[in-house]
Amino acid sequence: MVFAHGSGSSRYSPRNRQVATALHAAGFGTLLLDLLTPGEEEVDMRTGEHRFDVGMLGERVVGTIDWLRQVDDSPIGLFGASTGAAAALIAASARPQDVFAVVSRGGRPDLAGDDLPSVQAPTLLIVGSRDAAVLEMNRGALAQMHAGTALEVIPGATHLFEEPGALEAVAQLALDWFERNLPQEWVRAREGW
């Protein structure tokens, strides 16, 4: 599972690390990567100029998928948070043969724009019920997507899912979604580990 972090976040995000740990415990390989170089991140912290450049961020996720294909042929799932969700969806649109499922946590899938209708991977959008603006953006993005999609709303959760049990619910939903959408031959092989 490739984790695409969003604005102002990194591979050290405690929220994404918690979800990655749950997926890893269930037998999934996880790769948490920064979509900005250290120099770009430094500039972005002052100006915010890179965090919404979802085209560039999407290209970097595509580059990661291409690199993974050189070293492994396992199915790839993408987990995006905030603007990383748009980057994940752009990459899923660009590499439909490689991405089997996408999960967005508190994401901005709407920023994927014209790429949304061409996403073929089943996509789960997870939003907190108290994150009203992002919830509406997710509903709008969902309406533009044609692949198997779903929206899960975590009751009482805000944008960062800091409430007790919220991230655990996100991790379980992500795990269930990825397991349900894996190619069945890979599920059988994974069960034999």
CSV table of N, CA and C in Angstrom, one decimal, residues 16-187:
chain,number,residue,atom,x,y,z
A,16,ASN,N,-1.3,8.6,9.5
A,16,ASN,CA,-1.0,7.7,8.5
A,16,ASN,C,-0.2,6.5,9.0
A,17,ARG,N,0.7,6.8,9.9
A,17,ARG,CA,1.5,5.7,10.4
A,17,ARG,C,0.7,4.7,11.2
A,18,GLN,N,-0.3,5.2,11.9
A,18,GLN,CA,-1.2,4.3,12.6
A,18,GLN,C,-2.0,3.4,11.7
A,19,VAL,N,-2.5,4.0,10.6
A,19,VAL,CA,-3.2,3.2,9.6
A,19,VAL,C,-2.3,2.2,8.9
A,20,ALA,N,-1.1,2.7,8.6
A,20,ALA,CA,-0.1,1.8,7.9
A,20,ALA,C,0.3,0.6,8.8
A,21,THR,N,0.4,0.9,10.1
A,21,THR,CA,0.7,-0.2,11.1
A,21,THR,C,-0.4,-1.2,11.1
A,22,ALA,N,-1.6,-0.8,11.1
A,22,ALA,CA,-2.7,-1.8,11.1
A,22,ALA,C,-2.7,-2.6,9.8
A,23,LEU,N,-2.5,-2.0,8.7
A,23,LEU,CA,-2.4,-2.7,7.4
A,23,LEU,C,-1.2,-3.7,7.4
A,24,HIS,N,-0.1,-3.2,7.9
A,24,HIS,CA,1.1,-4.0,7.9
A,24,HIS,C,0.9,-5.3,8.8
A,25,ALA,N,0.2,-5.1,9.9
A,25,ALA,CA,-0.1,-6.2,10.8
A,25,ALA,C,-1.0,-7.2,10.2
A,26,ALA,N,-1.8,-6.8,9.2
A,26,ALA,CA,-2.7,-7.7,8.5
A,26,ALA,C,-2.0,-8.3,7.3
A,27,GLY,N,-0.7,-8.1,7.1
A,27,GLY,CA,0.0,-8.7,6.0
A,27,GLY,C,0.3,-7.9,4.8
A,28,PHE,N,-0.1,-6.6,4.8
A,28,PHE,CA,0.1,-5.8,3.6
A,28,PHE,C,1.5,-5.1,3.8
A,29,GLY,N,2.2,-5.0,2.7
A,29,GLY,CA,3.4,-4.1,2.6
A,29,GLY,C,3.0,-2.7,2.6
A,30,THR,N,3.7,-1.8,3.2
A,30,THR,CA,3.3,-0.4,3.2
A,30,THR,C,4.5,0.5,2.9
A,31,LEU,N,4.2,1.5,2.1
A,31,LEU,CA,5.3,2.4,1.7
A,31,LEU,C,4.8,3.8,2.0
A,32,LEU,N,5.3,4.5,2.9
A,32,LEU,CA,5.0,5.9,3.2
A,32,LEU,C,6.0,6.8,2.6
A,33,LEU,N,5.6,7.7,1.8
A,33,LEU,CA,6.6,8.5,1.1
A,33,LEU,C,6.2,10.0,1.1
A,34,ASP,N,7.2,10.8,1.1
A,34,ASP,CA,7.0,12.3,1.0
A,34,ASP,C,6.9,12.6,-0.4
A,35,LEU,N,5.9,13.4,-0.8
A,35,LEU,CA,5.7,13.9,-2.2
A,35,LEU,C,6.5,15.1,-2.5
A,36,LEU,N,7.0,15.8,-1.5
A,36,LEU,CA,7.8,17.0,-1.7
A,36,LEU,C,9.3,16.7,-1.3
A,37,THR,N,10.2,17.3,-2.0
A,37,THR,CA,11.6,17.2,-1.6
A,37,THR,C,11.8,18.0,-0.3
A,38,PRO,N,12.9,17.9,0.5
A,38,PRO,CA,13.1,18.7,1.6
A,38,PRO,C,13.1,20.2,1.3
A,39,GLY,N,13.7,20.6,0.2
A,39,GLY,CA,13.7,22.0,-0.2
A,39,GLY,C,12.3,22.5,-0.6
A,40,GLU,N,11.5,21.7,-1.3
A,40,GLU,CA,10.1,22.1,-1.6
A,40,GLU,C,9.3,22.2,-0.4
A,41,GLU,N,9.5,21.3,0.5
A,41,GLU,CA,8.7,21.3,1.8
A,41,GLU,C,9.1,22.6,2.6
A,42,GLU,N,10.3,23.0,2.6
A,42,GLU,CA,10.7,24.2,3.3
A,42,GLU,C,10.0,25.4,2.7
A,43,VAL,N,10.0,25.5,1.4
A,43,VAL,CA,9.3,26.6,0.7
A,43,VAL,C,7.9,26.5,0.9
A,44,ASP,N,7.3,25.3,0.9
A,44,ASP,CA,5.8,25.1,1.1
A,44,ASP,C,5.4,25.6,2.5
A,45,MET,N,6.2,25.3,3.5
A,45,MET,CA,5.9,25.7,4.8
A,45,MET,C,5.7,27.2,5.0
A,46,ARG,N,6.5,28.0,4.1
A,46,ARG,CA,6.4,29.4,4.2
A,46,ARG,C,5.3,30.0,3.2
A,47,THR,N,5.2,29.3,2.1
A,47,THR,CA,4.3,29.9,1.0
A,47,THR,C,3.1,29.1,0.7
A,48,GLY,N,3.1,27.8,1.0
A,48,GLY,CA,2.0,26.9,0.6
A,48,GLY,C,1.9,26.7,-0.9
A,49,GLU,N,3.0,27.0,-1.6
A,49,GLU,CA,2.9,26.9,-3.1
A,49,GLU,C,2.9,25.5,-3.7
A,50,HIS,N,3.3,24.5,-3.0
A,50,HIS,CA,3.4,23.2,-3.6
A,50,HIS,C,2.2,22.3,-3.1
A,51,ARG,N,1.7,22.5,-2.0
A,51,ARG,CA,0.7,21.6,-1.4
A,51,ARG,C,-0.5,21.4,-2.3
A,52,PHE,N,-0.9,22.4,-3.1
A,52,PHE,CA,-2.1,22.2,-3.9
A,52,PHE,C,-1.7,22.0,-5.4
A,53,ASP,N,-0.4,21.7,-5.7
A,53,ASP,CA,0.0,21.3,-7.0
A,53,ASP,C,-0.2,19.8,-7.2
A,54,VAL,N,-1.5,19.4,-7.3
A,54,VAL,CA,-1.8,18.0,-7.3
A,54,VAL,C,-1.4,17.3,-8.6
A,55,GLY,N,-1.2,18.1,-9.7
A,55,GLY,CA,-0.6,17.5,-10.9
A,55,GLY,C,0.8,17.0,-10.6
A,56,MET,N,1.6,17.8,-10.0
A,56,MET,CA,3.0,17.4,-9.7
A,56,MET,C,3.0,16.3,-8.6
A,57,LEU,N,2.1,16.4,-7.6
A,57,LEU,CA,2.0,15.3,-6.6
A,57,LEU,C,1.6,14.0,-7.2
A,58,GLY,N,0.6,14.1,-8.1
A,58,GLY,CA,0.1,12.9,-8.8
A,58,GLY,C,1.2,12.2,-9.7
A,59,GLU,N,2.0,13.0,-10.3
A,59,GLU,CA,3.2,12.5,-11.1
A,59,GLU,C,4.1,11.8,-10.2
A,60,ARG,N,4.3,12.3,-9.0
A,60,ARG,CA,5.3,11.6,-8.1
A,60,ARG,C,4.7,10.3,-7.6
A,61,VAL,N,3.4,10.2,-7.4
A,61,VAL,CA,2.8,8.9,-7.1
A,61,VAL,C,2.9,7.9,-8.3
A,62,VAL,N,2.7,8.4,-9.5
A,62,VAL,CA,2.9,7.6,-10.7
A,62,VAL,C,4.3,7.1,-10.7
A,63,GLY,N,5.3,7.9,-10.5
A,63,GLY,CA,6.7,7.5,-10.5
A,63,GLY,C,6.9,6.4,-9.5
A,64,THR,N,6.3,6.5,-8.3
A,64,THR,CA,6.4,5.5,-7.3
A,64,THR,C,5.8,4.2,-7.8
A,65,ILE,N,4.7,4.2,-8.4
A,65,ILE,CA,4.1,3.0,-9.0
A,65,ILE,C,5.0,2.4,-10.0
A,66,ASP,N,5.6,3.2,-10.9
A,66,ASP,CA,6.5,2.7,-11.9
A,66,ASP,C,7.7,2.0,-11.3
A,67,TRP,N,8.2,2.6,-10.2
A,67,TRP,CA,9.4,2.1,-9.5
A,67,TRP,C,9.0,0.7,-8.9
A,68,LEU,N,7.8,0.7,-8.2
A,68,LEU,CA,7.4,-0.5,-7.6
A,68,LEU,C,7.3,-1.7,-8.6
A,69,ARG,N,6.8,-1.4,-9.8
A,69,ARG,CA,6.6,-2.4,-10.8
A,69,ARG,C,7.9,-3.0,-11.2
A,70,GLN,N,9.0,-2.2,-11.1
A,70,GLN,CA,10.3,-2.8,-11.4
A,70,GLN,C,10.8,-3.8,-10.4
A,71,VAL,N,10.3,-3.7,-9.1
A,71,VAL,CA,10.8,-4.6,-8.1
A,71,VAL,C,9.8,-5.6,-7.5
A,72,ASP,N,8.5,-5.4,-7.9
A,72,ASP,CA,7.5,-6.3,-7.3
A,72,ASP,C,6.3,-6.3,-8.2
A,73,ASP,N,5.6,-7.4,-8.3
A,73,ASP,CA,4.4,-7.5,-9.1
A,73,ASP,C,3.1,-7.6,-8.3
A,74,SER,N,3.2,-7.3,-7.0
A,74,SER,CA,2.0,-7.4,-6.1
A,74,SER,C,1.0,-6.3,-6.5
A,75,PRO,N,-0.3,-6.6,-6.3
A,75,PRO,CA,-1.3,-5.5,-6.5
A,75,PRO,C,-0.9,-4.3,-5.7
A,76,ILE,N,-1.2,-3.1,-6.2
A,76,ILE,CA,-0.9,-1.9,-5.5
A,76,ILE,C,-2.2,-1.2,-5.1
A,77,GLY,N,-2.3,-0.8,-3.8
A,77,GLY,CA,-3.3,0.0,-3.3
A,77,GLY,C,-2.8,1.4,-2.9
A,78,LEU,N,-3.6,2.4,-3.0
A,78,LEU,CA,-3.2,3.7,-2.7
A,78,LEU,C,-4.0,4.3,-1.6
A,79,PHE,N,-3.4,4.9,-0.6
A,79,PHE,CA,-4.0,5.5,0.5
A,79,PHE,C,-3.6,7.0,0.5
A,80,GLY,N,-4.6,7.9,0.3
A,80,GLY,CA,-4.3,9.3,0.3
A,80,GLY,C,-5.0,10.1,1.3
A,81,ALA,N,-4.3,11.0,1.9
A,81,ALA,CA,-4.9,11.9,2.9
A,81,ALA,C,-4.8,13.4,2.4
A,82,SER,N,-5.8,14.2,2.7
A,82,SER,CA,-5.8,15.6,2.3
A,82,SER,C,-5.6,15.7,0.8
A,83,THR,N,-4.6,16.5,0.4
A,83,THR,CA,-4.3,16.7,-1.1
A,83,THR,C,-3.7,15.4,-1.6
A,84,GLY,N,-3.1,14.6,-0.8
A,84,GLY,CA,-2.6,13.3,-1.2
A,84,GLY,C,-3.6,12.4,-1.8
A,85,ALA,N,-4.9,12.6,-1.4
A,85,ALA,CA,-6.0,11.8,-2.0
A,85,ALA,C,-6.2,12.1,-3.5
A,86,ALA,N,-6.1,13.4,-3.8
A,86,ALA,CA,-6.2,13.8,-5.2
A,86,ALA,C,-5.0,13.3,-6.0
A,87,ALA,N,-3.8,13.3,-5.4
A,87,ALA,CA,-2.6,12.7,-6.1
A,87,ALA,C,-2.8,11.2,-6.3
A,88,ALA,N,-3.3,10.5,-5.3
A,88,ALA,CA,-3.6,9.1,-5.5
A,88,ALA,C,-4.6,8.8,-6.6
A,89,LEU,N,-5.6,9.6,-6.7
A,89,LEU,CA,-6.6,9.4,-7.7
A,89,LEU,C,-6.1,9.7,-9.1
A,90,ILE,N,-5.3,10.7,-9.2
A,90,ILE,CA,-4.6,11.1,-10.5
A,90,ILE,C,-3.7,9.9,-10.9
A,91,ALA,N,-3.0,9.3,-10.0
A,91,ALA,CA,-2.1,8.2,-10.3
A,91,ALA,C,-2.9,7.0,-10.7
A,92,ALA,N,-4.0,6.7,-10.0
A,92,ALA,CA,-4.9,5.6,-10.3
A,92,ALA,C,-5.5,5.7,-11.7
A,93,SER,N,-5.8,7.0,-12.1
A,93,SER,CA,-6.3,7.2,-13.4
A,93,SER,C,-5.2,7.0,-14.5
A,94,ALA,N,-4.0,7.3,-14.1
A,94,ALA,CA,-2.9,7.2,-15.1
A,94,ALA,C,-2.4,5.7,-15.2
A,95,ARG,N,-2.5,4.9,-14.1
A,95,ARG,CA,-2.0,3.6,-14.1
A,95,ARG,C,-3.1,2.6,-13.7
A,96,PRO,N,-4.2,2.5,-14.5
A,96,PRO,CA,-5.3,1.7,-14.2
A,96,PRO,C,-5.0,0.2,-14.1
A,97,GLN,N,-4.0,-0.3,-14.8
A,97,GLN,CA,-3.6,-1.7,-14.8
A,97,GLN,C,-2.9,-2.0,-13.5
A,98,ASP,N,-2.4,-1.1,-12.8
A,98,ASP,CA,-1.5,-1.3,-11.6
A,98,ASP,C,-2.2,-1.1,-10.3
A,99,VAL,N,-3.2,-0.2,-10.2
A,99,VAL,CA,-3.8,0.2,-9.0
A,99,VAL,C,-5.1,-0.6,-8.8
A,100,PHE,N,-5.3,-1.4,-7.8
A,100,PHE,CA,-6.5,-2.2,-7.6
A,100,PHE,C,-7.5,-1.5,-6.7
A,101,ALA,N,-7.1,-0.6,-5.8
A,101,ALA,CA,-8.0,0.1,-4.9
A,101,ALA,C,-7.4,1.4,-4.4
A,102,VAL,N,-8.3,2.3,-4.0
A,102,VAL,CA,-7.8,3.6,-3.5
A,102,VAL,C,-8.7,3.8,-2.2
A,103,VAL,N,-8.0,4.3,-1.2
A,103,VAL,CA,-8.8,4.8,0.0
A,103,VAL,C,-8.3,6.2,0.3
A,104,SER,N,-9.2,7.1,0.6
A,104,SER,CA,-9.0,8.5,0.9
A,104,SER,C,-9.4,8.8,2.4
A,105,ARG,N,-8.6,9.4,3.2
A,105,ARG,CA,-8.9,9.7,4.5
A,105,ARG,C,-8.9,11.2,4.7
A,106,GLY,N,-10.1,11.8,4.9
A,106,GLY,CA,-10.2,13.3,5.0
A,106,GLY,C,-9.6,14.0,3.8
A,107,GLY,N,-9.8,13.4,2.7
A,107,GLY,CA,-9.1,13.8,1.4
A,107,GLY,C,-9.8,14.9,0.7
A,108,ARG,N,-9.1,15.4,-0.3
A,108,ARG,CA,-9.6,16.3,-1.3
A,108,ARG,C,-9.7,15.7,-2.7
A,109,PRO,N,-10.5,14.7,-2.8
A,109,PRO,CA,-10.6,14.0,-4.2
A,109,PRO,C,-11.1,15.0,-5.2
A,110,ASP,N,-11.8,16.0,-4.8
A,110,ASP,CA,-12.3,17.0,-5.8
A,110,ASP,C,-11.2,17.6,-6.6
A,111,LEU,N,-10.0,17.7,-6.0
A,111,LEU,CA,-8.9,18.4,-6.7
A,111,LEU,C,-8.3,17.5,-7.8
A,112,ALA,N,-8.7,16.3,-7.9
A,112,ALA,CA,-8.3,15.4,-9.0
A,112,ALA,C,-9.1,15.8,-10.3
A,113,GLY,N,-10.1,16.6,-10.2
A,113,GLY,CA,-10.8,17.2,-11.3
A,113,GLY,C,-11.2,16.3,-12.4
A,114,ASP,N,-10.6,16.6,-13.6
A,114,ASP,CA,-11.0,15.8,-14.8
A,114,ASP,C,-10.5,14.4,-14.8
A,115,ASP,N,-9.7,14.0,-13.9
A,115,ASP,CA,-9.2,12.6,-13.8
A,115,ASP,C,-10.2,11.7,-13.1
A,116,LEU,N,-11.1,12.3,-12.3
A,116,LEU,CA,-12.1,11.5,-11.5
A,116,LEU,C,-12.9,10.5,-12.4
A,117,PRO,N,-13.5,10.9,-13.5
A,117,PRO,CA,-14.3,9.9,-14.2
A,117,PRO,C,-13.5,8.8,-14.8
A,118,SER,N,-12.2,8.9,-15.0
A,118,SER,CA,-11.4,7.8,-15.6
A,118,SER,C,-10.8,6.9,-14.5
A,119,VAL,N,-11.0,7.1,-13.2
A,119,VAL,CA,-10.5,6.2,-12.2
A,119,VAL,C,-11.2,4.9,-12.3
A,120,GLN,N,-10.5,3.8,-12.5
A,120,GLN,CA,-11.2,2.5,-12.6
A,120,GLN,C,-11.1,1.7,-11.3
A,121,ALA,N,-10.2,2.1,-10.4
A,121,ALA,CA,-10.0,1.4,-9.2
A,121,ALA,C,-11.1,1.7,-8.2
A,122,PRO,N,-11.7,0.6,-7.6
A,122,PRO,CA,-12.7,0.9,-6.5
A,122,PRO,C,-12.1,1.9,-5.5
A,123,THR,N,-12.9,2.9,-5.2
A,123,THR,CA,-12.4,4.0,-4.3
A,123,THR,C,-13.3,4.2,-3.1
A,124,LEU,N,-12.7,4.2,-1.9
A,124,LEU,CA,-13.4,4.5,-0.7
A,124,LEU,C,-13.0,5.8,-0.2
A,125,LEU,N,-14.0,6.7,0.1
A,125,LEU,CA,-13.8,8.0,0.6
A,125,LEU,C,-14.2,8.0,2.1
A,126,ILE,N,-13.3,8.3,3.0
A,126,ILE,CA,-13.6,8.3,4.4
A,126,ILE,C,-13.5,9.8,4.9
A,127,VAL,N,-14.6,10.2,5.6
A,127,VAL,CA,-14.6,11.6,6.0
A,127,VAL,C,-15.3,11.6,7.4
A,128,GLY,N,-14.9,12.6,8.3
A,128,GLY,CA,-15.5,12.7,9.6
A,128,GLY,C,-16.8,13.5,9.4
A,129,SER,N,-17.8,13.1,10.2
A,129,SER,CA,-19.1,13.8,10.2
A,129,SER,C,-19.0,15.3,10.5
A,130,ARG,N,-18.0,15.7,11.3
A,130,ARG,CA,-17.9,17.1,11.7
A,130,ARG,C,-16.9,17.9,10.8
A,131,ASP,N,-16.6,17.3,9.7
A,131,ASP,CA,-15.7,18.0,8.7
A,131,ASP,C,-16.6,18.3,7.5
A,132,ALA,N,-17.6,19.2,7.7
A,132,ALA,CA,-18.7,19.5,6.8
A,132,ALA,C,-18.2,19.9,5.4
A,133,ALA,N,-17.2,20.8,5.3
A,133,ALA,CA,-16.8,21.3,4.0
A,133,ALA,C,-16.2,20.2,3.2
A,134,VAL,N,-15.3,19.4,3.8
A,134,VAL,CA,-14.6,18.3,3.1
A,134,VAL,C,-15.7,17.2,2.8
A,135,LEU,N,-16.6,17.0,3.6
A,135,LEU,CA,-17.7,16.0,3.3
A,135,LEU,C,-18.4,16.4,2.1
A,136,GLU,N,-18.8,17.7,1.9
A,136,GLU,CA,-19.4,18.1,0.7
A,136,GLU,C,-18.6,18.0,-0.5
A,137,MET,N,-17.3,18.3,-0.4
A,137,MET,CA,-16.3,18.1,-1.5
A,137,MET,C,-16.2,16.7,-1.9
A,138,ASN,N,-16.2,15.8,-0.9
A,138,ASN,CA,-16.2,14.3,-1.2
A,138,ASN,C,-17.5,13.8,-1.9
A,139,ARG,N,-18.6,14.4,-1.5
A,139,ARG,CA,-19.8,14.0,-2.2
A,139,ARG,C,-19.8,14.4,-3.6
A,140,GLY,N,-19.3,15.6,-3.9
A,140,GLY,CA,-19.2,16.1,-5.2
A,140,GLY,C,-18.3,15.3,-6.1
A,141,ALA,N,-17.2,14.9,-5.5
A,141,ALA,CA,-16.2,14.0,-6.3
A,141,ALA,C,-16.8,12.7,-6.5
A,142,LEU,N,-17.5,12.1,-5.5
A,142,LEU,CA,-18.1,10.8,-5.7
A,142,LEU,C,-19.1,10.8,-6.9
A,143,ALA,N,-19.8,11.9,-7.0
A,143,ALA,CA,-20.8,12.0,-8.1
A,143,ALA,C,-20.1,11.9,-9.5
A,144,GLN,N,-18.9,12.3,-9.6
A,144,GLN,CA,-18.1,12.3,-10.9
A,144,GLN,C,-17.4,11.0,-11.2
A,145,MET,N,-17.4,10.1,-10.2
A,145,MET,CA,-16.7,8.8,-10.4
A,145,MET,C,-17.6,7.7,-10.9
A,146,HIS,N,-17.1,6.8,-11.7
A,146,HIS,CA,-17.9,5.8,-12.3
A,146,HIS,C,-17.5,4.4,-11.8
A,147,ALA,N,-16.3,4.2,-11.3
A,147,ALA,CA,-15.9,2.9,-10.7
A,147,ALA,C,-16.6,2.6,-9.4
A,148,GLY,N,-16.5,1.4,-8.9
A,148,GLY,CA,-17.1,1.1,-7.6
A,148,GLY,C,-16.6,2.0,-6.5
A,149,THR,N,-17.4,2.9,-6.1
A,149,THR,CA,-17.0,3.9,-5.1
A,149,THR,C,-18.0,3.9,-3.9
A,150,ALA,N,-17.5,4.3,-2.7
A,150,ALA,CA,-18.3,4.4,-1.5
A,150,ALA,C,-17.8,5.6,-0.7
A,151,LEU,N,-18.7,6.1,0.1
A,151,LEU,CA,-18.4,7.2,1.0
A,151,LEU,C,-18.8,6.6,2.4
A,152,GLU,N,-17.8,6.7,3.3
A,152,GLU,CA,-18.0,6.3,4.7
A,152,GLU,C,-17.8,7.5,5.6
A,153,VAL,N,-18.8,7.8,6.4
A,153,VAL,CA,-18.7,9.0,7.3
A,153,VAL,C,-18.5,8.4,8.7
A,154,ILE,N,-17.4,8.9,9.4
A,154,ILE,CA,-17.1,8.5,10.8
A,154,ILE,C,-17.9,9.4,11.7
A,155,PRO,N,-18.9,8.9,12.4
A,155,PRO,CA,-19.7,9.8,13.3
A,155,PRO,C,-18.8,10.5,14.4
A,156,GLY,N,-19.0,11.8,14.5
A,156,GLY,CA,-18.3,12.6,15.5
A,156,GLY,C,-16.9,13.0,15.2
A,157,ALA,N,-16.3,12.5,14.1
A,157,ALA,CA,-14.9,12.7,13.8
A,157,ALA,C,-14.8,14.1,13.1
A,158,THR,N,-13.7,14.7,13.4
A,158,THR,CA,-13.3,16.0,12.7
A,158,THR,C,-12.3,15.6,11.6
A,159,HIS,N,-11.7,16.7,11.0
A,159,HIS,CA,-10.8,16.5,9.9
A,159,HIS,C,-9.6,15.6,10.2
A,160,LEU,N,-9.0,15.7,11.3
A,160,LEU,CA,-7.8,14.9,11.6
A,160,LEU,C,-8.1,13.6,12.3
A,161,PHE,N,-9.4,13.3,12.6
A,161,PHE,CA,-9.8,12.0,13.2
A,161,PHE,C,-9.0,11.8,14.5
A,162,GLU,N,-9.0,12.9,15.3
A,162,GLU,CA,-8.3,12.8,16.6
A,162,GLU,C,-9.2,12.2,17.7
A,163,GLU,N,-10.4,12.1,17.5
A,163,GLU,CA,-11.4,11.6,18.5
A,163,GLU,C,-11.1,10.2,18.8
A,164,PRO,N,-11.4,9.7,20.1
A,164,PRO,CA,-11.2,8.3,20.4
A,164,PRO,C,-11.9,7.4,19.5
A,165,GLY,N,-11.1,6.4,19.0
A,165,GLY,CA,-11.6,5.4,18.1
A,165,GLY,C,-11.8,5.8,16.6
A,166,ALA,N,-11.6,7.0,16.3
A,166,ALA,CA,-11.8,7.5,14.9
A,166,ALA,C,-10.8,6.9,14.0
A,167,LEU,N,-9.5,6.9,14.3
A,167,LEU,CA,-8.5,6.4,13.4
A,167,LEU,C,-8.5,4.9,13.4
A,168,GLU,N,-8.9,4.2,14.5
A,168,GLU,CA,-9.1,2.8,14.4
A,168,GLU,C,-10.2,2.4,13.4
A,169,ALA,N,-11.3,3.2,13.4
A,169,ALA,CA,-12.4,3.0,12.4
A,169,ALA,C,-11.9,3.2,11.0
A,170,VAL,N,-11.0,4.2,10.8
A,170,VAL,CA,-10.5,4.4,9.5
A,170,VAL,C,-9.6,3.2,9.1
A,171,ALA,N,-8.8,2.8,10.0
A,171,ALA,CA,-7.9,1.6,9.6
A,171,ALA,C,-8.7,0.4,9.3
A,172,GLN,N,-9.7,0.1,10.0
A,172,GLN,CA,-10.5,-1.1,9.8
A,172,GLN,C,-11.3,-0.9,8.4
A,173,LEU,N,-11.8,0.2,8.2
A,173,LEU,CA,-12.5,0.5,6.9
A,173,LEU,C,-11.5,0.3,5.7
A,174,ALA,N,-10.3,0.8,5.9
A,174,ALA,CA,-9.3,0.7,4.8
A,174,ALA,C,-8.9,-0.8,4.6
A,175,LEU,N,-8.7,-1.5,5.7
A,175,LEU,CA,-8.3,-2.9,5.6
A,175,LEU,C,-9.4,-3.7,4.9
A,176,ASP,N,-10.6,-3.5,5.3
A,176,ASP,CA,-11.7,-4.2,4.7
A,176,ASP,C,-11.8,-3.9,3.2
A,177,TRP,N,-11.6,-2.6,2.8
A,177,TRP,CA,-11.7,-2.2,1.4
A,177,TRP,C,-10.6,-2.8,0.6
A,178,PHE,N,-9.4,-2.8,1.1
A,178,PHE,CA,-8.3,-3.4,0.3
A,178,PHE,C,-8.5,-4.9,0.2
A,179,GLU,N,-8.9,-5.5,1.3
A,179,GLU,CA,-9.0,-7.0,1.2
A,179,GLU,C,-10.2,-7.4,0.2
A,180,ARG,N,-11.2,-6.6,0.3
A,180,ARG,CA,-12.4,-6.9,-0.6
A,180,ARG,C,-12.0,-6.7,-2.1
A,181,ASN,N,-11.1,-5.8,-2.4
A,181,ASN,CA,-10.8,-5.5,-3.8
A,181,ASN,C,-9.5,-6.0,-4.3
A,182,LEU,N,-8.8,-6.9,-3.5
A,182,LEU,CA,-7.6,-7.5,-4.0
A,182,LEU,C,-8.0,-8.6,-5.1
A,183,PRO,N,-7.1,-8.8,-6.0
A,183,PRO,CA,-7.3,-9.9,-6.9
A,183,PRO,C,-7.4,-11.2,-6.1
A,184,GLN,N,-8.4,-12.1,-6.3
A,184,GLN,CA,-8.6,-13.3,-5.5
A,184,GLN,C,-7.4,-14.2,-5.4
A,185,GLU,N,-6.6,-14.3,-6.5
A,185,GLU,CA,-5.4,-15.2,-6.5
A,185,GLU,C,-4.4,-14.7,-5.5
A,186,TRP,N,-4.3,-13.4,-5.3
A,186,TRP,CA,-3.4,-12.8,-4.4
A,186,TRP,C,-3.9,-13.0,-2.9
A,187,VAL,N,-5.2,-12.9,-2.7
A,187,VAL,CA,-5.8,-13.2,-1.4
A,187,VAL,C,-5.4,-14.6,-1.0
